[in-house]
XYZ file of C-alpha atoms in Angstrom:
503
model
C 0.000 0.000 0.000
C 2.781 2.327 0.834
C 4.345 1.576 -2.524
C 1.194 2.793 -4.324
C 0.786 5.886 -2.121
C 4.217 7.314 -3.001
C 3.552 7.751 -6.761
C 0.171 9.257 -5.961
C 1.699 11.676 -3.538
C 4.165 12.730 -6.200
C 1.399 13.236 -8.733
C -0.542 15.461 -6.341
C 2.459 17.591 -5.647
C 3.218 17.815 -9.366
C -0.336 18.891 -10.169
C 0.066 21.852 -7.814
C 3.108 23.147 -9.735
C 2.507 26.200 -11.967
C 2.370 25.767 -15.721
C 5.781 25.810 -17.400
C 6.850 29.237 -18.762
C 9.925 31.082 -20.032
C 13.032 30.691 -17.922
C 13.768 33.536 -15.512
C 16.237 36.110 -16.820
C 19.860 35.480 -16.046
C 21.338 37.812 -13.482
C 23.001 40.826 -15.095
C 26.724 41.266 -14.885
C 26.159 44.818 -13.761
C 23.200 44.966 -11.367
C 21.587 48.281 -10.561
C 23.651 50.359 -8.204
C 26.901 48.759 -9.364
C 27.572 50.082 -12.878
C 31.216 49.063 -12.749
C 32.320 45.605 -11.691
C 35.704 45.666 -13.382
C 38.569 44.453 -11.280
C 41.839 46.229 -10.669
C 45.037 45.142 -12.349
C 44.217 45.152 -16.071
C 44.868 48.019 -18.488
C 42.824 47.382 -21.640
C 40.661 50.466 -21.209
C 43.723 52.412 -20.097
C 45.316 51.765 -23.486
C 42.272 53.134 -25.288
C 42.147 56.277 -23.154
C 45.900 56.765 -23.474
C 45.756 56.444 -27.266
C 42.896 58.919 -27.514
C 44.634 61.415 -25.239
C 47.835 61.200 -27.257
C 45.821 61.512 -30.473
C 44.170 64.659 -29.091
C 47.584 66.168 -28.429
C 48.699 65.252 -31.945
C 45.503 66.763 -33.378
C 46.201 70.071 -31.701
C 49.839 69.973 -32.785
C 49.062 69.315 -36.443
C 46.210 71.830 -36.410
C 48.592 74.495 -35.112
C 51.115 73.455 -37.763
C 48.504 73.742 -40.506
C 47.373 77.175 -39.329
C 50.819 78.692 -38.740
C 53.612 76.919 -40.610
C 53.095 78.687 -43.933
C 53.398 82.073 -42.263
C 56.337 80.993 -40.098
C 58.475 78.688 -42.277
C 56.689 78.644 -45.638
C 57.871 80.051 -48.955
C 57.314 83.619 -47.758
C 57.459 82.852 -44.049
C 59.400 84.660 -41.360
C 62.147 82.003 -41.502
C 61.645 79.989 -44.713
C 62.489 76.328 -44.151
C 63.711 76.054 -47.752
C 66.546 78.459 -46.958
C 67.292 76.544 -43.784
C 67.551 73.215 -45.613
C 69.692 74.841 -48.274
C 72.092 76.183 -45.641
C 72.350 72.730 -44.027
C 72.968 71.238 -47.463
C 75.705 73.739 -48.222
C 77.351 73.118 -44.873
C 77.660 69.434 -45.812
C 79.179 70.012 -49.264
C 76.031 70.939 -51.121
C 74.033 67.713 -51.136
C 71.552 65.835 -49.007
C 74.181 63.466 -47.631
C 73.907 61.162 -44.647
C 75.478 63.898 -42.536
C 72.714 66.314 -43.547
C 70.076 63.693 -42.787
C 71.672 63.029 -39.395
C 71.816 66.720 -38.559
C 68.192 67.393 -39.555
C 66.195 64.169 -39.970
C 63.186 65.179 -42.059
C 61.255 63.777 -44.995
C 61.523 67.157 -46.695
C 64.906 66.043 -48.043
C 62.978 63.705 -50.361
C 60.535 66.317 -51.683
C 60.616 69.106 -54.212
C 61.284 72.453 -52.528
C 59.679 74.628 -55.178
C 56.367 74.727 -53.269
C 57.096 74.330 -49.582
C 53.659 75.636 -48.608
C 52.093 72.592 -50.274
C 54.546 70.239 -48.542
C 53.901 71.785 -45.133
C 50.138 71.564 -45.572
C 50.425 67.977 -46.821
C 52.291 66.832 -43.712
C 49.985 68.753 -41.370
C 46.764 67.478 -42.953
C 48.011 63.905 -43.167
C 48.975 63.968 -39.498
C 45.699 65.645 -38.587
C 43.710 62.992 -40.428
C 45.525 60.046 -38.811
C 45.355 61.518 -35.305
C 41.662 62.371 -35.729
C 40.976 58.745 -36.753
C 42.738 57.463 -33.618
C 40.943 60.025 -31.449
C 37.507 58.938 -32.711
C 38.062 55.181 -32.803
C 40.560 54.690 -29.986
C 42.350 52.215 -32.269
C 45.921 52.378 -33.530
C 48.921 50.220 -34.193
C 52.647 50.685 -34.186
C 52.678 51.723 -37.836
C 50.165 54.555 -37.399
C 51.909 55.875 -34.298
C 55.288 55.709 -36.063
C 53.872 57.642 -39.027
C 52.586 60.374 -36.712
C 55.961 60.621 -35.020
C 57.882 60.779 -38.323
C 55.520 63.405 -39.766
C 55.848 65.695 -36.805
C 59.559 65.098 -36.397
C 59.920 66.191 -40.028
C 58.111 69.443 -39.239
C 60.009 69.999 -36.006
C 63.421 69.616 -37.610
C 62.747 72.419 -40.084
C 60.944 74.581 -37.512
C 64.117 76.424 -36.424
C 63.463 78.872 -33.566
C 59.770 78.050 -33.581
C 60.611 74.548 -32.386
C 64.238 74.360 -31.297
C 63.950 76.265 -28.025
C 61.752 73.489 -26.670
C 62.951 69.928 -26.703
C 61.444 66.473 -26.896
C 58.992 64.772 -29.205
C 55.475 63.464 -28.932
C 55.041 59.745 -28.705
C 58.762 59.079 -28.584
C 59.563 58.757 -24.922
C 59.733 62.459 -24.101
C 56.858 64.466 -22.709
C 58.072 67.949 -23.551
C 57.741 68.009 -27.321
C 59.344 70.401 -29.683
C 55.919 71.575 -30.611
C 55.471 72.794 -27.099
C 55.939 75.950 -29.009
C 52.258 75.813 -28.218
C 53.196 76.361 -24.631
C 53.157 79.750 -23.013
C 54.159 81.247 -19.716
C 51.501 83.635 -18.503
C 51.887 85.515 -15.247
C 50.045 83.792 -12.483
C 46.713 85.571 -12.144
C 46.623 87.433 -8.873
C 42.994 88.147 -9.669
C 42.232 84.557 -8.631
C 43.185 82.647 -5.500
C 45.068 80.059 -7.582
C 48.207 82.130 -7.721
C 51.497 80.363 -8.306
C 53.855 83.271 -7.892
C 57.124 82.652 -6.197
C 57.100 78.888 -6.717
C 60.192 77.246 -8.163
C 59.547 76.226 -11.725
C 62.858 75.090 -13.206
C 62.480 71.424 -12.433
C 58.985 71.237 -10.973
C 57.532 69.676 -14.126
C 60.348 67.126 -14.294
C 59.899 66.141 -10.644
C 56.148 65.762 -11.018
C 56.522 63.687 -14.148
C 59.176 61.497 -12.550
C 56.951 60.960 -9.510
C 54.043 60.030 -11.763
C 56.226 57.677 -13.828
C 57.555 55.799 -10.804
C 54.069 55.549 -9.319
C 52.968 53.529 -12.369
C 54.933 50.605 -10.907
C 53.182 50.852 -7.535
C 50.007 49.011 -6.505
C 46.811 50.289 -8.115
C 45.611 52.174 -5.030
C 48.913 54.056 -4.880
C 49.262 54.746 -8.604
C 45.648 55.927 -8.887
C 46.206 58.342 -6.021
C 49.350 59.706 -7.663
C 47.492 60.042 -10.969
C 44.638 61.962 -9.355
C 47.095 64.253 -7.575
C 48.904 64.886 -10.852
C 45.678 65.662 -12.684
C 44.522 68.022 -9.952
C 47.756 69.997 -10.214
C 47.663 70.008 -14.015
C 44.064 71.216 -14.179
C 44.839 73.943 -11.663
C 47.771 75.153 -13.739
C 45.776 74.949 -16.976
C 42.999 77.055 -15.469
C 45.501 79.869 -14.905
C 46.920 79.556 -18.417
C 50.371 79.021 -16.934
C 52.463 76.734 -19.168
C 49.120 75.490 -20.371
C 50.144 73.075 -23.091
C 52.945 71.560 -21.041
C 50.330 70.650 -18.465
C 47.972 69.213 -21.072
C 50.792 67.066 -22.366
C 51.905 65.944 -18.900
C 48.408 64.565 -18.361
C 48.948 61.945 -21.076
C 51.562 59.723 -19.356
C 49.687 60.224 -16.079
C 46.891 58.092 -17.546
C 49.103 55.035 -17.104
C 48.510 55.375 -13.359
C 44.863 54.320 -13.751
C 43.713 50.747 -14.388
C 40.495 49.526 -15.994
C 38.544 49.692 -12.747
C 39.435 53.375 -12.297
C 38.563 54.304 -15.899
C 35.522 52.041 -16.301
C 33.067 54.885 -15.672
C 34.269 56.577 -18.896
C 32.840 53.744 -21.013
C 29.160 52.867 -21.510
C 27.830 49.590 -20.134
C 26.040 47.147 -22.361
C 26.364 43.790 -24.036
C 29.184 43.441 -26.568
C 30.561 46.819 -25.551
C 34.236 47.371 -24.874
C 33.697 47.466 -21.152
C 31.732 44.198 -21.303
C 34.481 42.496 -23.291
C 37.107 43.549 -20.771
C 34.923 42.183 -17.993
C 34.689 38.818 -19.757
C 38.465 38.731 -20.246
C 38.932 39.402 -16.541
C 36.552 36.577 -15.674
C 38.346 34.180 -18.009
C 41.656 35.209 -16.479
C 40.286 34.569 -13.000
C 39.383 31.005 -14.104
C 42.946 30.479 -15.275
C 42.213 30.752 -18.992
C 45.168 32.306 -20.762
C 45.520 32.760 -24.537
C 48.333 30.811 -26.117
C 51.222 33.088 -27.142
C 51.366 33.582 -30.885
C 54.289 34.375 -33.143
C 53.046 37.954 -33.497
C 52.811 38.477 -29.731
C 56.371 37.224 -29.266
C 57.653 39.593 -31.953
C 55.772 42.458 -30.315
C 57.342 41.691 -26.957
C 60.810 41.638 -28.507
C 60.188 44.982 -30.213
C 58.931 46.490 -26.963
C 61.986 45.252 -25.101
C 64.279 46.613 -27.813
C 62.605 50.014 -27.690
C 62.797 50.048 -23.904
C 66.509 49.237 -24.031
C 67.051 51.965 -26.654
C 65.314 54.592 -24.530
C 67.299 53.488 -21.459
C 70.572 53.741 -23.378
C 69.696 57.164 -24.812
C 68.697 58.340 -21.336
C 72.200 57.927 -19.935
C 73.495 61.365 -21.052
C 70.217 62.939 -19.947
C 70.571 61.518 -16.444
C 74.234 62.557 -16.291
C 73.216 66.065 -17.350
C 70.524 66.090 -14.676
C 73.085 65.203 -12.004
C 75.676 67.647 -13.306
C 76.414 70.939 -11.556
C 76.434 72.547 -15.032
C 73.047 71.254 -16.097
C 71.897 72.194 -19.604
C 68.198 72.791 -20.185
C 66.038 72.697 -23.308
C 68.441 70.434 -25.158
C 68.003 67.483 -27.490
C 70.611 64.754 -27.068
C 70.019 63.224 -30.484
C 68.635 64.458 -33.820
C 65.635 62.152 -33.397
C 64.710 64.018 -30.191
C 63.594 60.848 -28.448
C 65.017 61.739 -25.027
C 65.632 65.342 -24.032
C 65.809 67.813 -21.206
C 63.287 70.515 -20.549
C 63.566 73.261 -17.977
C 60.541 75.409 -17.415
C 61.725 78.502 -15.574
C 63.763 79.247 -12.500
C 60.790 80.971 -10.957
C 57.331 82.129 -11.871
C 56.824 85.718 -10.889
C 54.046 88.293 -10.815
C 55.597 90.314 -13.629
C 56.781 89.654 -17.156
C 58.575 91.668 -19.784
C 57.047 91.849 -23.244
C 57.997 93.216 -26.653
C 55.126 95.189 -28.170
C 55.222 95.988 -31.888
C 53.723 99.333 -32.871
C 53.069 101.114 -36.142
C 52.312 104.704 -37.118
C 51.004 106.385 -40.241
C 52.838 109.599 -39.378
C 55.424 110.645 -41.993
C 57.836 111.590 -39.199
C 58.302 108.999 -36.473
C 60.200 111.330 -34.161
C 57.527 113.989 -33.776
C 55.694 114.079 -30.433
C 52.307 114.017 -32.156
C 52.999 110.694 -33.939
C 50.261 108.225 -33.004
C 51.645 104.738 -32.376
C 49.154 101.874 -32.470
C 49.765 98.410 -30.989
C 49.673 95.131 -32.881
C 47.868 92.556 -30.735
C 48.933 88.905 -30.454
C 46.755 86.008 -29.380
C 47.024 84.929 -25.741
C 49.740 87.464 -25.052
C 49.721 90.556 -22.822
C 48.975 93.667 -24.868
C 45.963 95.905 -24.436
C 45.506 96.365 -20.646
C 41.727 95.980 -21.090
C 41.944 92.649 -22.917
C 41.180 89.579 -20.850
C 44.020 87.023 -20.824
C 43.568 83.455 -22.033
C 42.840 81.104 -19.149
C 42.821 77.669 -20.764
C 44.901 77.629 -23.895
C 45.646 74.221 -25.414
C 45.570 75.755 -28.882
C 48.330 78.313 -28.834
C 50.320 80.385 -31.265
C 54.071 79.937 -31.409
C 54.838 83.501 -32.436
C 53.366 84.822 -29.205
C 55.611 82.623 -27.085
C 58.681 83.688 -29.075
C 57.716 87.351 -28.691
C 57.933 86.914 -24.936
C 61.200 84.982 -25.229
C 62.665 87.738 -27.417
C 62.238 90.204 -24.562
C 65.325 88.673 -22.921
C 67.525 89.087 -25.995
C 68.568 91.872 -28.309
C 66.718 92.174 -31.589
C 69.922 91.375 -33.505
C 69.623 87.826 -32.105
C 66.009 87.587 -33.290
C 66.194 88.345 -36.994
C 62.676 87.013 -37.465
C 61.379 90.056 -35.559
C 62.817 92.401 -38.183
C 61.401 90.121 -40.863
C 58.015 90.400 -39.163
C 58.398 94.171 -38.939
C 59.028 94.332 -42.677
C 55.913 92.284 -43.371
C 53.832 94.511 -41.111
C 55.092 97.538 -43.026
C 53.681 95.921 -46.168
C 50.417 94.643 -44.621
C 51.492 91.120 -45.614
C 48.448 88.825 -45.363
C 50.357 85.738 -44.126
C 52.076 87.627 -41.333
C 48.856 89.358 -40.306
C 47.141 85.960 -40.013
C 49.321 85.316 -36.953
C 47.927 88.335 -35.111
C 44.782 88.868 -33.082
C 44.434 92.524 -34.114
C 45.864 94.583 -36.946
C 45.297 98.286 -36.135
C 45.785 99.145 -39.820
C 43.167 96.752 -41.147
C 41.297 98.336 -44.040
C 43.810 101.183 -44.146
C 47.108 101.921 -45.805
C 50.059 100.104 -44.194
C 52.048 101.956 -41.541
C 54.968 104.104 -42.583
C 57.026 103.170 -39.537
C 57.172 100.165 -37.201
C 59.029 99.963 -33.904
C 59.455 97.591 -30.966
C 58.856 98.711 -27.381
C 59.731 97.075 -24.089
C 56.949 96.914 -21.479
C 56.639 95.308 -18.065
C 53.250 93.732 -17.304
C 51.525 92.604 -14.144
C 47.931 91.757 -13.270
C 45.733 94.413 -11.717
C 44.775 93.784 -8.103
C 41.230 92.554 -7.452
C 39.137 95.348 -5.969
C 41.706 97.977 -6.919
C 41.006 101.070 -8.971
C 42.524 99.607 -12.124
C 40.404 96.470 -11.877
C 37.357 98.675 -11.291
C 38.142 100.411 -14.580
C 38.085 97.039 -16.347
C 41.856 96.712 -16.708
C 43.288 93.217 -16.500
C 46.875 94.389 -16.852
C 49.068 97.163 -15.593
C 51.978 98.017 -17.818
C 54.801 100.498 -17.787
C 57.281 101.275 -20.508
C 60.888 100.199 -20.012
C 62.365 101.551 -23.227
C 62.821 100.843 -26.940
C 63.500 97.338 -28.236
C 64.351 98.424 -31.772
C 64.073 101.942 -33.269
C 61.422 103.081 -35.772
C 62.059 101.487 -39.182
C 60.718 102.004 -42.685
C 60.484 99.324 -45.314
C 63.324 100.946 -47.214
C 65.543 100.712 -44.129
C 65.250 96.923 -44.267
C 66.030 96.458 -47.967
C 69.705 95.512 -47.512
C 68.845 93.393 -44.474
C 66.356 91.350 -46.519
C 68.700 91.084 -49.480
C 71.586 89.745 -47.382
C 69.342 86.915 -46.155
C 67.823 86.160 -49.544
C 64.392 87.176 -48.333
C 62.072 88.810 -50.850
C 61.311 92.380 -49.845
C 57.597 92.605 -49.021
C 55.575 94.770 -51.354
C 53.016 97.141 -49.750
C 49.416 96.163 -50.333
């Protein structure tokens, strides 16, 4: 009897079960309230962010090159690169020999020099296109990154003063690229609490970068903290416009401090998304699943090791220079500019000296009633009522060099006299570098001169700030005397520059 009761009991229980339906949904990998379940220790997302950040920097660099290179080093530029290459060629017995290539590694040796403007635009647009692709997709390989480096190195090595006073190269081990001609040193704004006056600046950037680099080898909690501290300092400096592009660039290697867990919030969640794929790889790794090494992966590891050894070997003279009592700053230790030294400034003060170019339509420059009008440069102290640039990743090289020229005599800055001649002729290419041409729509000036001024920020709440002045300036003296276009004829001829024709 008991044997018959057991099947019946089971049937009764089974009849009480609900009708079969669709299976319950599988638990989500990312339940509500926990949008990021990535684990620490992997760097797949870090690579994507790092590539995009570097591509952004390249985009800005090539965009600046496209906008400015024709006016700076083009066929009718302030320092034509064709004349520079010709002088290098003549120095090495009149041909593009290996010595010339070693002295100035650039692809321009392989091109026709009859239309340098086209060549400069070609390199800039090609680099801009490749970097924009990497910025949008987050994808790149060694070939694309090498092409970007070669393209910009080619521009840098014909850039002359517009590039040579800053050392390093993007994507090649250094973080202070030659195109940090986009950098500028603005006075620290005493109108805001984030003043940085009086702080040592000569090696501050190097120390911060070194600290960030070493922290990449620390545990994730330590490296992430160092990365956040670095970014906080960089954003603070960028907000004041002080050495703005150097700080933007320093942010790029700082990204290596963050792992996938720290950067996961930057990526959308969803099936088959990048973040989801990284999560699956982490889960497979936790189960002990490891992909078999392929021939390509072994070759890549060997190349990476070789590049690491090359950078270490090239760094030896840089380290010795750093430890030397006669340290040299802003120097490249090889023509490829892979490893270099960069020194910001000994100190960052509340004042800065500037060269202001002025023109007058008066026939006699020495009369007291001659009206001198200022040429305005972008992101550079000029008109006391003009607000300074605060965040300036896109910067103009000429403005930085104008400040740098204030510490030298004009004989050492022949490009300034070339610029003066072009202003006397209302040259369109030269005027494209300016923020304001006081003679726009008028006849060109009859005289141009350079004046020395000392600038400082107006005090908040003071009478000058109440008048709307951002700057206080006082004249120091002349930088170069009033000049006419005719006065520069022999100067232009001696340098094989075409004399600008008034428009």
